[in-house]
XYZ file of C-alpha atoms in Angstrom:
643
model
C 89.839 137.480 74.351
C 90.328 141.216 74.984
C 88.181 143.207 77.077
C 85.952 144.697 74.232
C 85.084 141.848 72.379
C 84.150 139.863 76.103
C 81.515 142.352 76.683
C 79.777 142.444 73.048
C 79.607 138.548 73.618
C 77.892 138.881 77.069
C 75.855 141.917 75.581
C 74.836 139.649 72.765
C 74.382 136.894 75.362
C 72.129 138.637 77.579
C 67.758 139.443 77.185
C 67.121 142.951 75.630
C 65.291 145.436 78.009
C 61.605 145.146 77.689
C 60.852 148.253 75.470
C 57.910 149.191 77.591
C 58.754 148.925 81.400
C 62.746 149.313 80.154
C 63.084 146.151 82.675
C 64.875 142.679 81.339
C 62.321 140.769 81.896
C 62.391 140.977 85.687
C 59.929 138.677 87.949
C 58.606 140.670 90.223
C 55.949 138.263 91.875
C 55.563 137.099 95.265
C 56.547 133.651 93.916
C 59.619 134.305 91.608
C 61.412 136.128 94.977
C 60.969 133.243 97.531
C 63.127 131.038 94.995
C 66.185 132.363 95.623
C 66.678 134.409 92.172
C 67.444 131.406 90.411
C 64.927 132.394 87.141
C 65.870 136.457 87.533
C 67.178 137.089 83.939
C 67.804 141.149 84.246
C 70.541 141.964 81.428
C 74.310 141.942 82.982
C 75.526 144.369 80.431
C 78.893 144.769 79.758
C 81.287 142.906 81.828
C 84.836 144.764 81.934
C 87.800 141.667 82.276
C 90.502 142.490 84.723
C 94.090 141.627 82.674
C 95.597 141.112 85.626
C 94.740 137.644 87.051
C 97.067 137.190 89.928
C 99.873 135.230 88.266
C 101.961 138.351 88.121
C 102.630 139.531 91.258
C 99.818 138.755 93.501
C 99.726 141.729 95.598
C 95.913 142.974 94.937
C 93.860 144.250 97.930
C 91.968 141.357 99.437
C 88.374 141.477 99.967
C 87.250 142.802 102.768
C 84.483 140.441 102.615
C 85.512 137.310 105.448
C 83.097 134.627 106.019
C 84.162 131.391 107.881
C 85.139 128.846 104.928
C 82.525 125.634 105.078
C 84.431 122.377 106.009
C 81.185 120.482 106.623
C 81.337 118.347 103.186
C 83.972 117.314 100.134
C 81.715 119.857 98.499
C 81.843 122.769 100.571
C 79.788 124.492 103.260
C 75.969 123.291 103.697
C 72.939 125.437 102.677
C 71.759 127.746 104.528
C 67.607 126.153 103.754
C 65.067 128.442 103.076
C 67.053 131.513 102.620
C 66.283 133.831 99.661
C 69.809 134.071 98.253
C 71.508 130.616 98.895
C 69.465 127.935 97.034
C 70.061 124.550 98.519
C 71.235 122.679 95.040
C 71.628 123.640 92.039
C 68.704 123.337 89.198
C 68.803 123.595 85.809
C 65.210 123.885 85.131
C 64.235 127.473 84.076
C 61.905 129.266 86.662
C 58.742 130.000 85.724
C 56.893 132.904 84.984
C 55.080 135.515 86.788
C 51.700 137.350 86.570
C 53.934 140.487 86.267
C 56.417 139.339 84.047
C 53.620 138.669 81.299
C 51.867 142.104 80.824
C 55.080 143.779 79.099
C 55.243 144.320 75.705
C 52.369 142.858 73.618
C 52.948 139.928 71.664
C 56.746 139.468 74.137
C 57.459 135.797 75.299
C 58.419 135.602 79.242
C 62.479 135.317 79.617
C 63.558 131.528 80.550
C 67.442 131.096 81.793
C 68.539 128.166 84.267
C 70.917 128.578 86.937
C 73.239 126.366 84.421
C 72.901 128.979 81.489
C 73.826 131.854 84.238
C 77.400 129.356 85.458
C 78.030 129.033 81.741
C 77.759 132.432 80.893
C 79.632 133.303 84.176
C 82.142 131.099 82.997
C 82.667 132.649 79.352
C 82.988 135.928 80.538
C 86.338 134.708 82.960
C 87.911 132.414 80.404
C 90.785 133.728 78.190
C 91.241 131.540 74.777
C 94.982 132.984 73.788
C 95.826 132.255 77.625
C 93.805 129.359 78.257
C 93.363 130.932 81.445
C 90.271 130.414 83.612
C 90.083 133.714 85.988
C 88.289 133.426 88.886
C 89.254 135.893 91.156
C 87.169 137.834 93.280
C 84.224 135.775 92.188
C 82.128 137.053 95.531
C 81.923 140.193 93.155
C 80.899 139.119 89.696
C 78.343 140.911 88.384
C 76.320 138.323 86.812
C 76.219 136.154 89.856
C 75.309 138.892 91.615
C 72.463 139.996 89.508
C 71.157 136.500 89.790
C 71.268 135.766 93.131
C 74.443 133.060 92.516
C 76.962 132.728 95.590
C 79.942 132.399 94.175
C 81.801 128.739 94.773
C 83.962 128.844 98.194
C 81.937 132.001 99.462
C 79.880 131.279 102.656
C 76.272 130.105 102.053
C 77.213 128.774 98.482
C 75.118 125.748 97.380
C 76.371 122.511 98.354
C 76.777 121.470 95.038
C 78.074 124.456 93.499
C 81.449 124.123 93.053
C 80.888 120.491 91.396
C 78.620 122.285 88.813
C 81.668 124.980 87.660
C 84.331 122.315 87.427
C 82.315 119.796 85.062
C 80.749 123.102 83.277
C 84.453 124.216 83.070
C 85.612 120.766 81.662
C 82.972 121.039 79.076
C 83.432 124.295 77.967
C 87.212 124.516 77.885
C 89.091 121.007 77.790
C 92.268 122.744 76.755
C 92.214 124.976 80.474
C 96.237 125.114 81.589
C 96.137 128.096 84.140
C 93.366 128.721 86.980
C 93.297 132.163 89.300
C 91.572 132.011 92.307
C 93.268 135.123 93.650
C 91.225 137.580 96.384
C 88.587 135.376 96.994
C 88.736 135.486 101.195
C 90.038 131.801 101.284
C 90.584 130.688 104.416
C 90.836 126.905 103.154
C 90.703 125.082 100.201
C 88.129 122.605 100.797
C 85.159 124.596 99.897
C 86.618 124.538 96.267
C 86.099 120.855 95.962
C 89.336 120.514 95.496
C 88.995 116.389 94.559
C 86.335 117.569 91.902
C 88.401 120.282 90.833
C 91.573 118.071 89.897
C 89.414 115.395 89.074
C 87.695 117.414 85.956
C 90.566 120.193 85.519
C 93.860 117.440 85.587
C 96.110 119.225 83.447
C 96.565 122.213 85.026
C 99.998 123.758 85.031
C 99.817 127.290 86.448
C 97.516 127.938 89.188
C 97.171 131.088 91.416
C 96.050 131.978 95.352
C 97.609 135.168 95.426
C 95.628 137.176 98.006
C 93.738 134.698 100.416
C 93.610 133.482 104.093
C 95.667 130.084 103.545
C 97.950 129.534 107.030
C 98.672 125.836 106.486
C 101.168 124.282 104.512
C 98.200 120.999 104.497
C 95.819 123.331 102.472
C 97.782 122.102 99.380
C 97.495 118.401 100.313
C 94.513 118.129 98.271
C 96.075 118.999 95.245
C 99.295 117.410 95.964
C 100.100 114.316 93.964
C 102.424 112.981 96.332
C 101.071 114.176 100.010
C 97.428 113.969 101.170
C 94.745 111.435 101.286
C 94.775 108.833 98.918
C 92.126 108.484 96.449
C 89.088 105.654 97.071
C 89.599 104.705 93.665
C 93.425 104.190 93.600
C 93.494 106.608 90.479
C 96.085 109.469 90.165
C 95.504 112.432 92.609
C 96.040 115.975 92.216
C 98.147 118.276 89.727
C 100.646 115.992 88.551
C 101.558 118.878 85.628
C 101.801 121.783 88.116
C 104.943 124.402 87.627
C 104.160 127.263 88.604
C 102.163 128.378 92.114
C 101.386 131.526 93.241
C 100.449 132.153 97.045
C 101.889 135.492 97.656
C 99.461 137.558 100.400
C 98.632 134.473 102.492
C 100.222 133.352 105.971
C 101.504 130.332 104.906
C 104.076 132.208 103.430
C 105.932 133.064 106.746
C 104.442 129.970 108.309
C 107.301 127.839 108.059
C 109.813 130.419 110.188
C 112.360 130.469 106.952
C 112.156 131.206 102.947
C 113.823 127.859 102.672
C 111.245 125.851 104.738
C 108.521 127.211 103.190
C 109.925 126.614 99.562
C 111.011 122.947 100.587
C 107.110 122.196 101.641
C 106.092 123.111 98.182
C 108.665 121.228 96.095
C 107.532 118.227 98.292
C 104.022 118.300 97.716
C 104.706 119.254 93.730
C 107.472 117.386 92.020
C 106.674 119.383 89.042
C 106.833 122.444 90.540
C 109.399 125.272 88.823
C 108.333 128.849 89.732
C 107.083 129.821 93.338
C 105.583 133.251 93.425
C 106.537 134.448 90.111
C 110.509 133.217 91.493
C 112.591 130.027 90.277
C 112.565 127.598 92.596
C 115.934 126.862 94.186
C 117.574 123.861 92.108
C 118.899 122.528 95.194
C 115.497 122.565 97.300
C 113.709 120.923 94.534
C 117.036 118.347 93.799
C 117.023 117.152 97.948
C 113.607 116.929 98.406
C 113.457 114.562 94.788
C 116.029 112.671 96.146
C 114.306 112.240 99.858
C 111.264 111.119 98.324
C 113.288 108.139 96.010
C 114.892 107.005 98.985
C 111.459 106.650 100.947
C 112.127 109.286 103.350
C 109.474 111.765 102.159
C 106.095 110.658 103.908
C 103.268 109.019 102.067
C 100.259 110.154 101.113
C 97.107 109.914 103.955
C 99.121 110.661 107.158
C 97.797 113.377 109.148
C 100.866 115.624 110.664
C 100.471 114.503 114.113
C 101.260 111.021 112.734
C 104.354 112.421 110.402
C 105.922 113.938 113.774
C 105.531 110.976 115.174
C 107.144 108.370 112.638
C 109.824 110.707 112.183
C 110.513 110.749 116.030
C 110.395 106.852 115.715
C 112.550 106.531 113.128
C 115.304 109.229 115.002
C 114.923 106.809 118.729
C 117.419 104.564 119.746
C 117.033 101.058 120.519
C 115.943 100.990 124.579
C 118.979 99.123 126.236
C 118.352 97.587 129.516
C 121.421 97.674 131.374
C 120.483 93.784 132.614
C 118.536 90.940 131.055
C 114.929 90.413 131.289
C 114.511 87.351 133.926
C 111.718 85.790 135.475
C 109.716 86.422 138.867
C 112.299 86.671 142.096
C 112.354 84.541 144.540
C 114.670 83.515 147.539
C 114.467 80.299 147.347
C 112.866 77.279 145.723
C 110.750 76.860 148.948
C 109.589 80.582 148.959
C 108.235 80.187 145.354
C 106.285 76.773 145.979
C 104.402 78.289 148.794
C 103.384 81.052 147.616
C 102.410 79.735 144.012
C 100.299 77.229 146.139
C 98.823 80.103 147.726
C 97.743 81.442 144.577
C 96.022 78.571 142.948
C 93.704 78.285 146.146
C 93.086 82.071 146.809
C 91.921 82.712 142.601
C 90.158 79.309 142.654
C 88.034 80.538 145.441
C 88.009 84.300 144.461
C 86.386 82.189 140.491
C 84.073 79.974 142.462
C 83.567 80.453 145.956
C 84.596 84.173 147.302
C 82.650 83.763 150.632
C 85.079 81.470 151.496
C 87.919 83.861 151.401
C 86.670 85.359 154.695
C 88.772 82.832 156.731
C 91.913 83.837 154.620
C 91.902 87.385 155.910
C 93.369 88.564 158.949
C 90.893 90.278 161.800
C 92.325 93.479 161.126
C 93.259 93.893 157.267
C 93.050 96.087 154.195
C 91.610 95.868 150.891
C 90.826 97.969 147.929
C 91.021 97.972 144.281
C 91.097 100.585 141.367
C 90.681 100.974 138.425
C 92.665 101.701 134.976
C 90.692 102.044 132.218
C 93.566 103.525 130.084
C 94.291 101.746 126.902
C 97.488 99.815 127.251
C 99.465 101.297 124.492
C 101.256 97.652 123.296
C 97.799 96.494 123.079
C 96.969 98.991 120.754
C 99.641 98.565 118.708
C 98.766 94.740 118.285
C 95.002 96.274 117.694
C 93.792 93.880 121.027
C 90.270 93.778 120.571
C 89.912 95.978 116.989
C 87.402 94.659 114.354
C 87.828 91.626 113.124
C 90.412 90.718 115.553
C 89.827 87.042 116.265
C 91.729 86.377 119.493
C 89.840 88.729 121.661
C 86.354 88.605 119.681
C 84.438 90.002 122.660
C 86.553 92.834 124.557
C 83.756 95.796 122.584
C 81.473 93.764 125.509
C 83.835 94.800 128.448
C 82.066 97.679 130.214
C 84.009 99.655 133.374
C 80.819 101.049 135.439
C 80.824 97.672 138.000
C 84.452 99.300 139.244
C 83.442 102.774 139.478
C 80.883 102.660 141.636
C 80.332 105.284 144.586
C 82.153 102.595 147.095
C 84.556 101.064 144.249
C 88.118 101.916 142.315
C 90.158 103.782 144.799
C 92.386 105.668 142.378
C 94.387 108.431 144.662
C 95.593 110.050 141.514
C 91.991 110.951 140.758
C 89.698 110.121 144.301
C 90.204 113.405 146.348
C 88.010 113.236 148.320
C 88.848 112.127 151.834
C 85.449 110.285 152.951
C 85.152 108.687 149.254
C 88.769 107.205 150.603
C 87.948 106.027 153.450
C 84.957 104.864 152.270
C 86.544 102.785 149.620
C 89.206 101.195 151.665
C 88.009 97.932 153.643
C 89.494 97.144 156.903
C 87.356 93.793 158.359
C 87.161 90.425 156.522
C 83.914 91.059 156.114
C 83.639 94.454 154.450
C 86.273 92.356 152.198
C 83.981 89.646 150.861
C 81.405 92.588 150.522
C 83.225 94.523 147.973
C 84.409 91.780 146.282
C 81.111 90.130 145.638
C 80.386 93.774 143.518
C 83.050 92.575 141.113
C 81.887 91.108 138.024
C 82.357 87.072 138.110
C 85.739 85.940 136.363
C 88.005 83.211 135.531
C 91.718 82.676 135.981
C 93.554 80.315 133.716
C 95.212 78.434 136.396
C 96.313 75.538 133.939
C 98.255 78.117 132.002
C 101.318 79.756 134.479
C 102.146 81.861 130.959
C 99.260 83.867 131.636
C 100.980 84.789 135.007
C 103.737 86.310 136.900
C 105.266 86.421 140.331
C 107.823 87.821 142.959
C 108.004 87.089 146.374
C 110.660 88.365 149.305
C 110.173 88.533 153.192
C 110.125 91.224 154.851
C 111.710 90.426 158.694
C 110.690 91.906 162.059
C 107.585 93.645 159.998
C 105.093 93.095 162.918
C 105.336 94.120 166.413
C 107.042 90.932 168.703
C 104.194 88.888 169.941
C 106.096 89.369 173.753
C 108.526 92.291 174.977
C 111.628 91.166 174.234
C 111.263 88.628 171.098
C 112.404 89.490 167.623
C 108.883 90.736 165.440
C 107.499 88.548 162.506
C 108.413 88.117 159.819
C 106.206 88.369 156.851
C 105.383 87.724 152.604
C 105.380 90.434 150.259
C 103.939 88.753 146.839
C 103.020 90.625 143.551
C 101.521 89.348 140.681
C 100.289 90.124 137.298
C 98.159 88.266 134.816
C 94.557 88.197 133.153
C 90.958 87.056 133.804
C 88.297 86.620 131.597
C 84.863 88.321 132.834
C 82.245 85.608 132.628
C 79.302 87.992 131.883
C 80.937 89.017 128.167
C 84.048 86.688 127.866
C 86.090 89.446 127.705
C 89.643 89.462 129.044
C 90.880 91.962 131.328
C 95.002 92.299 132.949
C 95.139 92.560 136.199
C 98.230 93.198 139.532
C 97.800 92.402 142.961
C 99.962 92.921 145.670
C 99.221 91.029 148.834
C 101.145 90.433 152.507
C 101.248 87.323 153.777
C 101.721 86.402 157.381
C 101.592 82.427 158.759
C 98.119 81.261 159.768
C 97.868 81.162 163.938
C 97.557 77.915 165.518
C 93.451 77.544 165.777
C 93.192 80.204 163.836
C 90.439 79.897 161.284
C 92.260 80.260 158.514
C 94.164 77.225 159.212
C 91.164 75.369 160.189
C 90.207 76.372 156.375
C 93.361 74.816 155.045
C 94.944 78.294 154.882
C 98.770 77.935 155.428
C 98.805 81.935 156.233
C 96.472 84.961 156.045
C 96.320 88.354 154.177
C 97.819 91.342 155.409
C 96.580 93.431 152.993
C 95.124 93.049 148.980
C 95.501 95.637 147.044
C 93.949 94.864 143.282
C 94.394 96.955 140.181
C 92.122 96.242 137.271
C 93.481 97.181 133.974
C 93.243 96.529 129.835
C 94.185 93.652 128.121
C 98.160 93.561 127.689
C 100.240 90.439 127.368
C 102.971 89.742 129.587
C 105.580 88.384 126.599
C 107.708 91.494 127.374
C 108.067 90.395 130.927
C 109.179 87.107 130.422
C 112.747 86.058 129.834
C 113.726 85.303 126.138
C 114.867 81.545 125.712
C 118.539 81.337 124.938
C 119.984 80.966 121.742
C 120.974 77.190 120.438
C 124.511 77.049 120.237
C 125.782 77.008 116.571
C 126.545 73.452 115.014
C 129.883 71.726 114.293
C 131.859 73.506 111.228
C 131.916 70.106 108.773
C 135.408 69.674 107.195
C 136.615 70.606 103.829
C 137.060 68.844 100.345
C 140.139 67.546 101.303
C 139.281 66.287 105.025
C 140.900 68.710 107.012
C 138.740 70.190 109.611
C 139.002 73.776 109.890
C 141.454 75.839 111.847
C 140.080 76.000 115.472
C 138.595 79.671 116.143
C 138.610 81.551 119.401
C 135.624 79.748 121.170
C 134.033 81.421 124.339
C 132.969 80.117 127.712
C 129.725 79.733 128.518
C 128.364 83.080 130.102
C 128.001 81.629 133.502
C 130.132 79.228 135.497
C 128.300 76.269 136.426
C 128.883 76.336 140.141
C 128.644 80.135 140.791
C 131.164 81.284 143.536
C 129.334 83.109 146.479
C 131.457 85.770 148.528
C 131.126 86.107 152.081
C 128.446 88.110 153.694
C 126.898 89.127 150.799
C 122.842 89.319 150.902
C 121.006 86.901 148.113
C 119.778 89.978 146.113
C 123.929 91.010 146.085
C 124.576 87.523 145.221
C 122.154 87.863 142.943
C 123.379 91.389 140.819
C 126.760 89.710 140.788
C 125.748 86.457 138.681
C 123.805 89.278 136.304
C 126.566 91.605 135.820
C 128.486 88.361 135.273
C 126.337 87.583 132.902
C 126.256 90.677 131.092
C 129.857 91.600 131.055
C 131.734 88.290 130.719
C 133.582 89.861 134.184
C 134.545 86.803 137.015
C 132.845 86.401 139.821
C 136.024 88.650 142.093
C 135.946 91.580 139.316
C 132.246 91.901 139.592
C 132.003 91.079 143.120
C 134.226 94.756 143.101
C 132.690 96.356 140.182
C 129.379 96.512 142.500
C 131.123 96.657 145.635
C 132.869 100.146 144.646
C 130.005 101.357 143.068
C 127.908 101.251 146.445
C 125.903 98.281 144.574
C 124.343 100.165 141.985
C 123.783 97.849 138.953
C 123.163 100.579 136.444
C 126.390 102.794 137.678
C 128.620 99.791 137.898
C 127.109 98.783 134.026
C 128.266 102.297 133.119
C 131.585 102.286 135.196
C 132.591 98.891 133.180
C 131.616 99.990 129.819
C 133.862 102.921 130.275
C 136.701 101.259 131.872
C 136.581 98.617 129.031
C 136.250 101.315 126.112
C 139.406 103.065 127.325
C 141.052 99.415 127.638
C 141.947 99.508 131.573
C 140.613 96.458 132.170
C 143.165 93.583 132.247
C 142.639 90.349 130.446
C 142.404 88.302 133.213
C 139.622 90.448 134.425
C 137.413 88.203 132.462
C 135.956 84.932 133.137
C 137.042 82.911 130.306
C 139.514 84.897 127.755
C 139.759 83.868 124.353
C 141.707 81.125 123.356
C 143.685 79.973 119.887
C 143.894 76.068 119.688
C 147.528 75.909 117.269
C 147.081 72.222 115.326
C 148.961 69.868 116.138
C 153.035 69.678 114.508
């Protein structure tokens, strides 16, 4: 519609001037002020159309007009209540009229228009039929919103609901729309557009222009993306799935991505359709590599923020973690070693469950004991959602509460407890200042008849305490650690928890061993933590060795393969002088490299007994092929048939 024939339509449109007060009918009570300019009807007069709507080349001067850009709802910024020019919703109801407003002309009937009539006029004036162009640039300045109070949709202080009322006014009015200009309207996002109402009502848009805003972030297209971006609740098609051209010269995303190419390739991936990027062809080859990404999977699906797209693609880039030995159980030094002190254990938690006064004979005279707490989330138990809604196997860990361990004389965390009195304070040196702080702790249960739920090493420690007489060799004593769960009686939650104890034997007439206490504590030291399960810690089960090959059709049994020895001789060799922990790495590096017992007796020897540099030492030898055949515990064999 040319420029001349828009404005007789609005000057057709609009009230004629009241001949005697030359007003348009004008409210100029008291009353018709205070709401908002929603029934002012003064004439608009001719509106001049700009031609150029920002598809071109985008380069207009912005407003100077900036107002932070509403993010508080999918429809845009809240009202501002009870201001004169930002109406809280919009109405459609006329406003009524004032004292003033009736003594004009005789015989003149008082000027009606709803806020509807205003959009739809508003509307009509920015709409080009030969086009089928909807320009709405610079909307902050249109003169008929201005002259009726309207705030423009996406302009600070608009009505909640206004940008809603344009889109399905829009829809109505022009159902054949292709191209939409929102060019120089001080956009600093795109979410005070509505921009799910706007491709929900407009869905066939194919041209669309932001020359001339505030947009830094590639994410402010998401919402109109088909393919990137929240998903819709309704599972129907989102966004512009027709969109070719986009214009968003004049904003910083342009130079956000570093290069031209970056930049371009964020585009193509959010519109598949997408041919022309700021009045420019879009690079075949962009558009060709990022279609063929997204039909191999690789281009990220829709509702992941980008902290979580970093993150996957991280994932997806890291190497398997290789351990340079196998996962094996608790450590022991002998048979004996692990029977006491598992004993140990089932009478110490069975007291510290249902009797903890009588612990006080179990500690030494002179002793330590604290505990601390970490009330991080164990990341493997959030990846198994321990404890999330609905999750059946821990139905009460929302009940767990932290405050009985962080009291004033409670967790003694040195990463975060600075203060040196607070240390002190929180570190308990007498059996009875023992059984005192533990009878703060909330009651709990072990699952003794369950040694799954736990984990243990053990090792002594010689000549750790001073020699009972001058002369004689000092005592010898127990480290033990252990890790496993409780569950807190008061909520039934579970909770993991490690404890490291030392262990020296019970005096004669002592009264621990009057209590049936083969030795007495050192020093317990308990950390309280979040539910994680120990399956990572334990040992996998070895794999079943593969069946018999059954013969063929014609009852010859296959041609014998190369068949392996078992991975560790069944009588291990032990070298002299050699400690049980070197004993020990040799059987595992055994184990790992198929090596005999005298190569990897000297694979660790010459490597100062450093599993992880005599791991890397062998893998090297063996990829340049130094190491002989007969390095290895049981070479490979070919069984010929029998003549």
């Amino acid at each position: 519609m040319p420029p001349s024939a828009a404005a007789a339509l609005l000057a057709a449109a609009l009230p004629k001037p009241d001949a005697a007060n030359g007003t348009a009918g004008t409210s100029t009570g008291r009353g018709g002020a205070r709401r908002g300019g929603l029934g002012r009807t003064r004439g608009a007069g001719a509106t001049h159309m700009e031609e150029d709507i920002g598809m071109s080349d985008g380069n207009e001067a912005n407003s100077k007009r900036r107002g932070r850009q509403g993010r508080a709802g999918p429809m845009g910024d809240r009202p501002r209540r009870g201001g004169r020019n930002s109406p809280a919703v919009i109405s459609d109801k006329g406003s009524k009229p004032s004292a003033s407003s009736s003594k004009g002309a005789k015989g003149s009937e008082p000027t009606k228009q709803s806020t509807i009539d205003t959009l739809r006029l508003f509307l009509l004036s920015r709409y080009s039929q030969p086009d089928r162009l909807l320009n709405l640039e610079n909307m902050a300045e249109d003169p008929i919103l201005k002259e009726h109070k309207l705030i423009a949709p996406g302009q600070p202080g608009a009505p909640s609901n206004m940008a809603g009322a344009v889109w399905k006014l829009a829809k109505e009015m022009f159902p054949d729309v292709i191209s939409l200009s929102f060019a120089n309207n001080s956009l600093s996002s795109t979410l005070p557009l509505s921009p799910y109402l706007l491709t929900t009502s407009l869905s066939d848009i194919e041209n669309v222009s932001f020359a001339g805003n505030n947009l830094s972030q590639f994410r402010d297209m998401d919402p109109f993306s088909p393919h990137v971006g929240k998903k819709r609740t309704d599972k129907k098609p989102k966004g512009w799935s027709k969109l070719r051209e986009l214009v968003l010269t004049g904003n910083p995303v342009v130079n956000s991505g570093g290069t031209a190419a970056t930049y371009e390739r964020e585009m193509a991936r959010r519109f598949s359709t997408l041919r022309t990027l700021d009045q420019k062809p879009l690079d075949p080859s962009i558009a060709f590599a990022v279609g063929q990404d997204r039909a191999s999977g690789d281009v990220d699906s829709p509702g992941l923020s980008a902290r979580v797209k970093s993150e996957k693609a991280k994932a997806a880039k890291r190497e398997a973690v290789v351990f340079p030995l196998p996962i094996s159980g608790g450590f022991f030094e002998s048979e004996g070693a692990r029977d006491f002190v598992g004993q140990f254990f089932i009478k110490f938690f069975d007291a510290f469950d249902n009797d903890r006064p009588s612990l006080l004979a179990a500690y030494a005279p002179v002793c330590t004991f604290s505990f601390h707490a970490d009330t991080a989330h164990p990341a493997r138990a959030r990846a198994k959602k321990v404890g999330s809604h609905g999750d059946k196997r821990f139905p009460h860990q929302h009940k767990l509460d932290w405050k009985p361990y962080l009291t004033a004389e409670g967790s003694r965390n040195l990463m975060r407890v600075k203060n040196p009195e607070k240390r002190v304070k929180t570190l308990q040196v007498t059996p009875a200042a023992v059984i005192s702080s533990i009878a703060t702790l909330p009651k709990t249960k072990h699952p003794l008849d369950d040694s799954a739920k736990f984990i243990w090493d053990s090792w002594t420690m010689p000549n750790f305490l001073a020699p009972a007489a001058p002369g004689a060799e000092g005592e010898t004593v127990i480290f033990a650690s252990v890790h496993g769960e409780f569950t807190e009686i008061s909520c039934k939650g579970v909770r993991s928890f490690d404890r490291n104890f030392i262990l020296a034997p019970a005096p004669p007439g002592s009264p621990a061993q009057a209590a049936g206490w083969p030795c007495i504590v050192l020093s317990d030291m308990l950390t309280v933590r979040g539910y994680s399960d120990l399956a990572f810690s334990k040992p996998k089960a070895p794999r079943p060795a593969p069946a018999a090959a059954p013969a063929d059709a014609a009852g010859v049994p296959p041609q014998p393969q190369a068949v392996p020895g078992p991975s560790m001789p069944s009588a291990p060799e032990r070298a002299e002088g050699i400690t049980d922990e070197q004993q020990s790495l040799v059987l595992q590096l055994q184990q790992v490299t198929s090596l005999n017992y005298q190569f990897a007796h000297m694979c660790l020897a010459q490597n100062g007994w450093d599993p992880h540099q005599a791991l890397s030492q062998f893998q090297t030898l063996h990829a340049q092929g130094a190491i002989p055949p007969e390095a290895f515990a049981h070479q490979q064999q070919v069984v010929q048939p029998a003549a």
